[in-house]
CSV table of C-alpha atoms in Angstrom, one decimal:
chain,number,residue,atom,x,y,z
A,18,MET,CA,0.0,-0.1,-0.1
A,19,ALA,CA,1.1,3.7,-0.8
A,20,ASP,CA,-0.6,6.8,-0.3
A,21,GLU,CA,-0.5,8.2,-2.9
A,22,ILE,CA,-0.7,12.2,-2.8
A,23,GLU,CA,-1.5,14.0,-6.3
A,24,LEU,CA,-2.9,18.0,-7.0
A,25,LYS,CA,-6.0,17.5,-9.8
A,26,LEU,CA,-7.0,19.6,-12.4
A,27,ALA,CA,-9.2,20.0,-14.7
A,28,LEU,CA,-7.7,21.6,-18.0
A,29,GLY,CA,-10.1,24.2,-21.0
A,30,ALA,CA,-10.2,23.1,-24.9
A,31,GLU,CA,-6.7,25.4,-25.6
A,32,ALA,CA,-5.1,24.4,-22.4
A,33,PRO,CA,-2.8,21.4,-23.1
A,34,GLU,CA,-0.8,22.9,-25.5
A,35,ALA,CA,-0.7,25.5,-23.9
A,36,LEU,CA,0.9,23.4,-20.9
A,37,ARG,CA,3.0,21.9,-23.0
A,38,ARG,CA,4.4,25.7,-24.4
A,39,HIS,CA,5.3,25.9,-20.2
A,40,PRO,CA,8.7,27.6,-18.9
A,41,ARG,CA,8.8,24.5,-15.7
A,42,LEU,CA,8.2,22.3,-18.8
A,43,THR,CA,11.4,23.7,-21.1
A,44,GLY,CA,14.3,21.0,-21.6
A,45,LEU,CA,11.6,17.7,-20.7
A,46,VAL,CA,10.4,15.3,-22.9
A,47,PRO,CA,7.4,13.6,-21.9
A,48,ALA,CA,7.3,9.6,-22.0
A,49,LEU,CA,3.7,8.7,-24.0
A,50,THR,CA,1.5,6.5,-22.9
A,51,ARG,CA,-1.6,4.9,-23.8
A,52,LEU,CA,-3.6,3.7,-21.3
A,53,GLY,CA,-6.8,1.9,-20.9
A,54,ASN,CA,-8.5,1.2,-18.2
A,55,THR,CA,-11.6,-1.2,-16.9
A,56,TYR,CA,-13.3,0.0,-13.3
A,57,TYR,CA,-14.9,-3.2,-11.3
A,58,ASP,CA,-17.7,-3.1,-9.0
A,59,THR,CA,-21.0,-5.2,-7.9
A,60,PRO,CA,-23.8,-4.5,-9.9
A,61,GLU,CA,-25.7,-2.5,-6.7
A,62,GLY,CA,-22.5,-0.4,-6.4
A,63,GLU,CA,-21.0,-1.7,-3.0
A,64,LEU,CA,-17.2,-0.1,-4.0
A,65,GLU,CA,-19.0,3.2,-4.9
A,66,ARG,CA,-21.1,3.6,-2.3
A,67,ALA,CA,-17.4,2.1,0.2
A,68,ARG,CA,-15.5,5.1,-1.8
A,69,MET,CA,-13.5,3.0,-3.2
A,70,ALA,CA,-11.8,1.8,-6.7
A,71,LEU,CA,-11.4,-1.2,-8.3
A,72,ARG,CA,-9.3,-0.9,-12.2
A,73,LEU,CA,-8.0,-3.2,-13.9
A,74,ARG,CA,-5.2,-1.1,-16.4
A,75,ARG,CA,-4.2,-2.3,-19.4
A,76,ALA,CA,-0.8,-0.1,-19.9
A,77,GLY,CA,1.6,-1.6,-22.4
A,78,ASP,CA,2.0,-5.6,-22.6
A,79,ARG,CA,1.1,-5.3,-18.7
A,80,LEU,CA,-2.4,-5.9,-17.2
A,81,LEU,CA,-2.0,-3.9,-13.9
A,82,GLN,CA,-5.1,-4.1,-10.8
A,83,THR,CA,-5.5,-1.3,-8.1
A,84,LEU,CA,-7.5,-0.1,-5.5
A,85,LYS,CA,-8.4,2.9,-4.2
A,86,THR,CA,-9.6,4.3,-1.2
A,87,ARG,CA,-11.6,7.2,-0.3
A,88,GLY,CA,-10.0,11.0,-0.3
A,89,GLN,CA,-9.5,12.8,2.0
A,90,GLY,CA,-8.5,16.6,1.0
A,91,GLY,CA,-10.7,19.2,-1.0
A,92,GLY,CA,-9.8,21.7,-3.8
A,93,GLY,CA,-8.2,19.6,-5.8
A,94,LEU,CA,-5.9,18.0,-3.2
A,95,SER,CA,-6.3,15.0,-2.0
A,96,THR,CA,-4.0,11.8,0.1
A,97,ARG,CA,-6.3,8.5,-1.2
A,98,GLY,CA,-5.2,4.6,0.3
A,99,GLU,CA,-3.5,2.7,-3.4
A,100,TRP,CA,-2.8,-0.5,-3.8
A,101,GLU,CA,-1.5,-1.8,-7.1
A,102,TRP,CA,-0.5,-4.9,-8.3
A,103,GLU,CA,0.8,-6.9,-11.8
A,104,VAL,CA,-1.7,-9.7,-12.7
A,105,PRO,CA,-1.6,-12.8,-15.6
A,106,GLY,CA,-5.9,-11.6,-16.8
A,107,PRO,CA,-7.5,-11.4,-18.1
A,108,GLY,CA,-9.3,-10.9,-15.0
A,109,LEU,CA,-9.2,-9.8,-11.6
A,110,ASP,CA,-6.9,-11.6,-9.1
A,111,LEU,CA,-9.7,-12.0,-6.9
A,112,PRO,CA,-7.7,-13.8,-4.6
A,113,GLY,CA,-5.1,-10.7,-3.7
A,114,LEU,CA,-7.6,-8.7,-4.0
A,115,ALA,CA,-9.3,-10.5,-1.3
A,116,ALA,CA,-6.0,-9.9,1.3
A,117,LEU,CA,-6.4,-6.4,1.4
A,118,PRO,CA,-7.5,-4.8,4.3
A,119,PRO,CA,-10.4,-2.5,3.0
A,120,LEU,CA,-12.5,-5.8,1.5
A,121,ALA,CA,-10.6,-8.2,4.0
A,122,GLU,CA,-13.0,-8.4,6.6
A,123,ARG,CA,-16.2,-7.7,3.7
A,124,ASP,CA,-18.5,-10.2,2.8
A,125,PRO,CA,-16.3,-12.6,0.5
A,126,ALA,CA,-18.9,-13.4,-1.9
A,127,LEU,CA,-18.7,-9.7,-2.6
A,128,LEU,CA,-16.1,-10.4,-4.6
A,129,GLU,CA,-17.1,-13.4,-6.9
A,130,ARG,CA,-20.1,-9.9,-7.7
A,131,LEU,CA,-17.5,-7.9,-9.1
A,132,VAL,CA,-18.5,-7.1,-13.3
A,133,PRO,CA,-17.2,-5.0,-15.2
A,134,ARG,CA,-19.0,-1.5,-15.6
A,135,PHE,CA,-17.5,1.0,-17.6
A,136,ALA,CA,-14.4,2.1,-19.1
A,137,THR,CA,-11.5,5.1,-20.0
A,138,ASP,CA,-9.6,5.1,-22.3
A,139,PHE,CA,-6.8,7.9,-22.4
A,140,MET,CA,-3.5,8.8,-24.0
A,141,ARG,CA,-0.9,9.8,-20.8
A,142,GLU,CA,2.2,12.7,-21.5
A,143,THR,CA,4.4,12.1,-17.7
A,144,TRP,CA,6.9,14.9,-17.1
A,145,TRP,CA,9.4,14.0,-14.5
A,146,LEU,CA,10.0,17.7,-12.8
A,147,GLU,CA,13.3,17.2,-10.3
A,148,GLU,CA,14.7,20.3,-8.3
A,149,ASP,CA,15.4,21.0,-4.6
A,150,GLY,CA,14.1,18.0,-2.7
A,151,LEU,CA,11.0,18.0,-5.4
A,152,SER,CA,9.9,15.2,-7.1
A,153,VAL,CA,6.6,15.4,-9.3
A,154,GLU,CA,4.5,13.2,-12.2
A,155,LEU,CA,2.7,15.5,-13.9
A,156,ALA,CA,0.3,13.2,-15.9
A,157,LEU,CA,-1.9,15.2,-18.9
A,158,ASP,CA,-4.5,12.8,-19.7
A,159,LEU,CA,-6.7,13.1,-23.0
A,160,GLY,CA,-9.4,11.0,-23.8
A,161,GLU,CA,-12.7,9.5,-22.8
A,162,ILE,CA,-14.9,7.3,-20.2
A,163,ARG,CA,-17.3,5.3,-21.7
A,164,ALA,CA,-20.3,4.1,-20.0
A,165,GLY,CA,-23.1,2.2,-22.5
A,166,GLU,CA,-23.2,4.4,-25.7
A,167,GLN,CA,-22.7,7.3,-23.3
A,168,ALA,CA,-19.4,8.5,-23.0
A,169,VAL,CA,-17.3,12.3,-21.3
A,170,ALA,CA,-14.1,13.8,-22.4
A,171,ILE,CA,-11.2,13.3,-19.8
A,172,ARG,CA,-8.5,16.5,-20.2
A,173,GLU,CA,-6.9,16.5,-16.8
A,174,LEU,CA,-3.9,17.3,-15.4
A,175,GLU,CA,-2.8,15.5,-12.0
A,176,LEU,CA,0.6,16.6,-9.8
A,177,GLU,CA,2.1,13.3,-8.3
A,178,LEU,CA,3.9,14.3,-5.3
A,179,LYS,CA,6.5,11.2,-5.2
A,180,ALA,CA,9.0,13.0,-2.9
A,181,GLY,CA,8.6,16.9,-1.3
A,182,GLU,CA,6.4,18.6,0.9
A,183,PRO,CA,2.3,19.0,-0.6
A,184,ALA,CA,2.5,23.0,-1.1
A,185,ALA,CA,5.4,22.0,-3.4
A,186,LEU,CA,2.2,20.7,-5.2
A,187,TRP,CA,0.4,23.9,-4.9
A,188,SER,CA,3.4,26.6,-6.0
A,189,LEU,CA,3.9,24.3,-9.0
A,190,ALA,CA,-0.3,25.0,-9.8
A,191,GLU,CA,-0.3,28.6,-9.4
A,192,ALA,CA,2.7,28.6,-11.8
A,193,LEU,CA,1.4,26.4,-14.3
A,194,ALA,CA,-1.6,28.8,-13.7
A,195,ASP,CA,0.4,32.1,-15.2
A,196,GLU,CA,-0.6,30.3,-18.9
A,197,VAL,CA,-3.0,27.7,-19.0
A,198,ALA,CA,-6.6,27.9,-18.5
A,199,LEU,CA,-7.4,25.2,-15.4
A,200,ARG,CA,-8.4,24.4,-11.9
A,201,PRO,CA,-8.9,22.3,-9.4
A,202,SER,CA,-11.6,19.6,-9.6
A,203,ASP,CA,-11.9,17.1,-6.5
A,204,THR,CA,-13.5,14.3,-8.7
A,205,SER,CA,-11.4,11.0,-9.7
A,206,LYS,CA,-13.0,9.4,-12.7
A,207,ALA,CA,-14.0,6.4,-11.5
A,208,ALA,CA,-16.5,9.1,-9.8
A,209,ARG,CA,-17.3,10.0,-13.0
A,210,GLY,CA,-18.0,6.7,-14.4
A,211,GLY,CA,-20.1,6.3,-11.7
A,212,ALA,CA,-21.9,9.7,-12.4
A,213,LEU,CA,-21.9,8.3,-16.2
A,214,LEU,CA,-23.3,5.2,-15.5
A,215,GLY,CA,-26.1,6.2,-12.9
A,216,GLY,CA,-27.0,9.7,-14.9
A,217,GLY,CA,-26.8,11.0,-11.7
A,218,TRP,CA,-24.2,14.0,-9.7
A,219,THR,CA,-25.2,14.5,-6.1
A,220,LEU,CA,-23.6,17.6,-4.5
A,221,PRO,CA,-22.1,17.3,-0.9
A,222,LYS,CA,-22.9,19.1,1.8
A,223,GLY,CA,-22.3,22.6,1.9
A,224,ILE,CA,-20.7,23.1,6.4
A,225,THR,CA,-17.8,24.5,6.8
A,226,PRO,CA,-15.5,26.6,3.9
A,227,ALA,CA,-13.3,23.7,2.7
A,228,ALA,CA,-16.4,22.1,2.5
A,229,TRP,CA,-18.6,24.8,0.5
A,230,LEU,CA,-14.8,25.5,-1.9
A,231,HIS,CA,-15.6,21.7,-2.1
A,232,ARG,CA,-19.4,21.8,-2.9
A,233,ALA,CA,-18.0,24.3,-5.9
A,234,THR,CA,-15.6,22.4,-7.5
A,235,VAL,CA,-18.2,19.1,-7.6
A,236,ALA,CA,-20.6,21.4,-9.3
A,237,LEU,CA,-18.3,22.5,-11.4
A,238,ASP,CA,-16.8,18.8,-12.5
A,239,ALA,CA,-20.8,18.0,-13.0
A,240,LEU,CA,-20.6,21.3,-14.9
A,241,ALA,CA,-18.2,19.9,-17.2
A,242,ASP,CA,-19.5,16.6,-18.0
A,243,THR,CA,-22.8,17.3,-17.9
A,244,GLY,CA,-23.1,21.4,-20.1
A,245,ARG,CA,-25.9,21.7,-18.0
A,246,PRO,CA,-26.4,25.1,-16.7
A,247,ALA,CA,-28.0,24.5,-13.2
A,248,TRP,CA,-24.2,23.4,-12.3
A,249,ARG,CA,-22.9,26.6,-13.1
A,250,ASP,CA,-25.4,28.0,-10.6
A,251,GLU,CA,-24.7,25.9,-7.9
A,252,ALA,CA,-21.0,26.8,-8.0
A,253,ARG,CA,-21.6,30.2,-8.8
A,254,GLN,CA,-24.1,30.1,-5.5
A,255,ALA,CA,-21.7,28.1,-3.4
A,256,PHE,CA,-18.7,30.6,-4.4
A,257,GLN,CA,-21.2,33.4,-3.4
A,258,ARG,CA,-21.9,31.9,0.0
A,259,LEU,CA,-17.8,31.8,0.6
A,260,SER,CA,-17.8,35.6,0.5
A,261,GLU,CA,-20.2,36.3,2.4
A,262,PRO,CA,-19.7,36.5,6.7
A,263,GLY,CA,-21.0,34.1,9.5
A,264,ASP,CA,-20.5,32.1,11.2
A,265,ASP,CA,-19.2,29.2,8.9
A,266,ALA,CA,-17.9,31.8,6.9
A,267,VAL,CA,-13.6,32.4,5.6
A,268,ASP,CA,-12.7,34.8,8.5
A,269,ASP,CA,-10.5,36.0,5.5
A,270,GLU,CA,-11.7,38.9,3.8
A,271,ALA,CA,-8.9,38.7,1.4
A,272,LEU,CA,-10.2,34.8,0.4
A,273,ARG,CA,-13.5,36.6,0.9
A,274,ASP,CA,-13.0,39.0,-1.8
A,275,GLU,CA,-11.6,35.6,-4.5
A,276,ALA,CA,-14.9,33.2,-3.7
A,277,ARG,CA,-16.6,36.9,-5.2
A,278,ALA,CA,-14.7,37.1,-8.1
A,279,LEU,CA,-15.1,33.4,-8.5
A,280,ALA,CA,-19.2,33.7,-8.4
A,281,GLU,CA,-18.6,37.0,-10.9
A,282,ALA,CA,-16.8,35.5,-13.6
A,283,LEU,CA,-19.2,32.2,-13.5
A,284,ASP,CA,-21.6,34.9,-15.2
A,285,ALA,CA,-19.2,34.7,-18.1
A,286,GLU,CA,-19.5,32.0,-21.3
A,287,ALA,CA,-15.5,31.5,-21.2
A,288,TRP,CA,-15.4,31.8,-17.6
A,289,LEU,CA,-12.2,28.7,-17.6
A,290,THR,CA,-9.0,31.3,-17.9
A,291,PRO,CA,-6.0,30.9,-16.2
A,292,ALA,CA,-7.1,34.4,-13.6
A,293,PHE,CA,-10.5,31.8,-12.8
A,294,GLY,CA,-7.9,29.8,-12.6
A,295,ARG,CA,-5.2,31.3,-10.4
A,296,ARG,CA,-8.2,32.9,-8.3
A,297,MET,CA,-9.2,28.9,-7.2
A,298,LEU,CA,-6.5,27.8,-6.6
A,299,ARG,CA,-5.1,30.7,-3.9
A,300,LEU,CA,-8.3,29.7,-2.4
A,301,ALA,CA,-7.7,26.6,-2.0
A,302,ARG,CA,-4.1,26.5,-0.8
A,303,ARG,CA,-6.0,28.2,1.8
A,304,LEU,CA,-8.5,26.8,3.0
A,305,PRO,CA,-8.1,23.0,4.7
A,306,GLY,CA,-8.6,20.2,2.6
A,307,ASP,CA,-11.2,18.3,5.3
A,308,VAL,CA,-13.2,16.6,3.1
A,309,ASP,CA,-13.8,13.7,2.0
A,310,LEU,CA,-14.0,12.7,-1.6
A,311,ALA,CA,-15.5,10.7,-4.0
């Protein structure tokens, strides 16, 4: 098992090319890999309800099985438990799954009912950034999530910390946002696939400032996948709530100003700009990431 610490960023349509030209990546040659993934769950979605994701990934001539547990964080930054190992295939390694702590105490019959639920297929461009004790894997994923006849686009950047302090991920993301239209994203590919398969999204409750930011972020994730204006309205309302004083509000006027500006920016049709991303990253960096993530 390893704890995966990463900052997930959703990208605008022109952002991948802008990212490739960014000065922080000058001189770095990306590795290109096509990744095909099949996600498994019971027909009733028991793993999803437990905030777990199980997949088989085809990477070249290797088949990797991965189990991830619920994340903790917010504003794009997450920490998750992750177990990954190579398997012979073609199906799941059920004995290996049964030995893992998250599944050891569950009904063994659950494993026998696991079936393919949805798939993702994408090209991954990977850069490794090594400097001053910091090691970060930057993974640009471009492709799609498919569930039956439905599909949504994958266009995201994951900054995974390999060595160093998590604060460095914020600094790197803010530097990228100087020229790249991006924003924090709190919804994993597995959760997006579940929403596509199940036909709906559920917003988390806004209770604390971090929870209101999480609600706004998930609403923007839902907007990106569905295109429904109602999700833009939900995100606007959550940012507006963050901008208002109150017992559960942000106690920093500068942060309230950032939230107010984000709410106002959502009035524009082309709202995802580098300026929007920088504001959202500054807000996310200052609020404690203490919410459960899908």
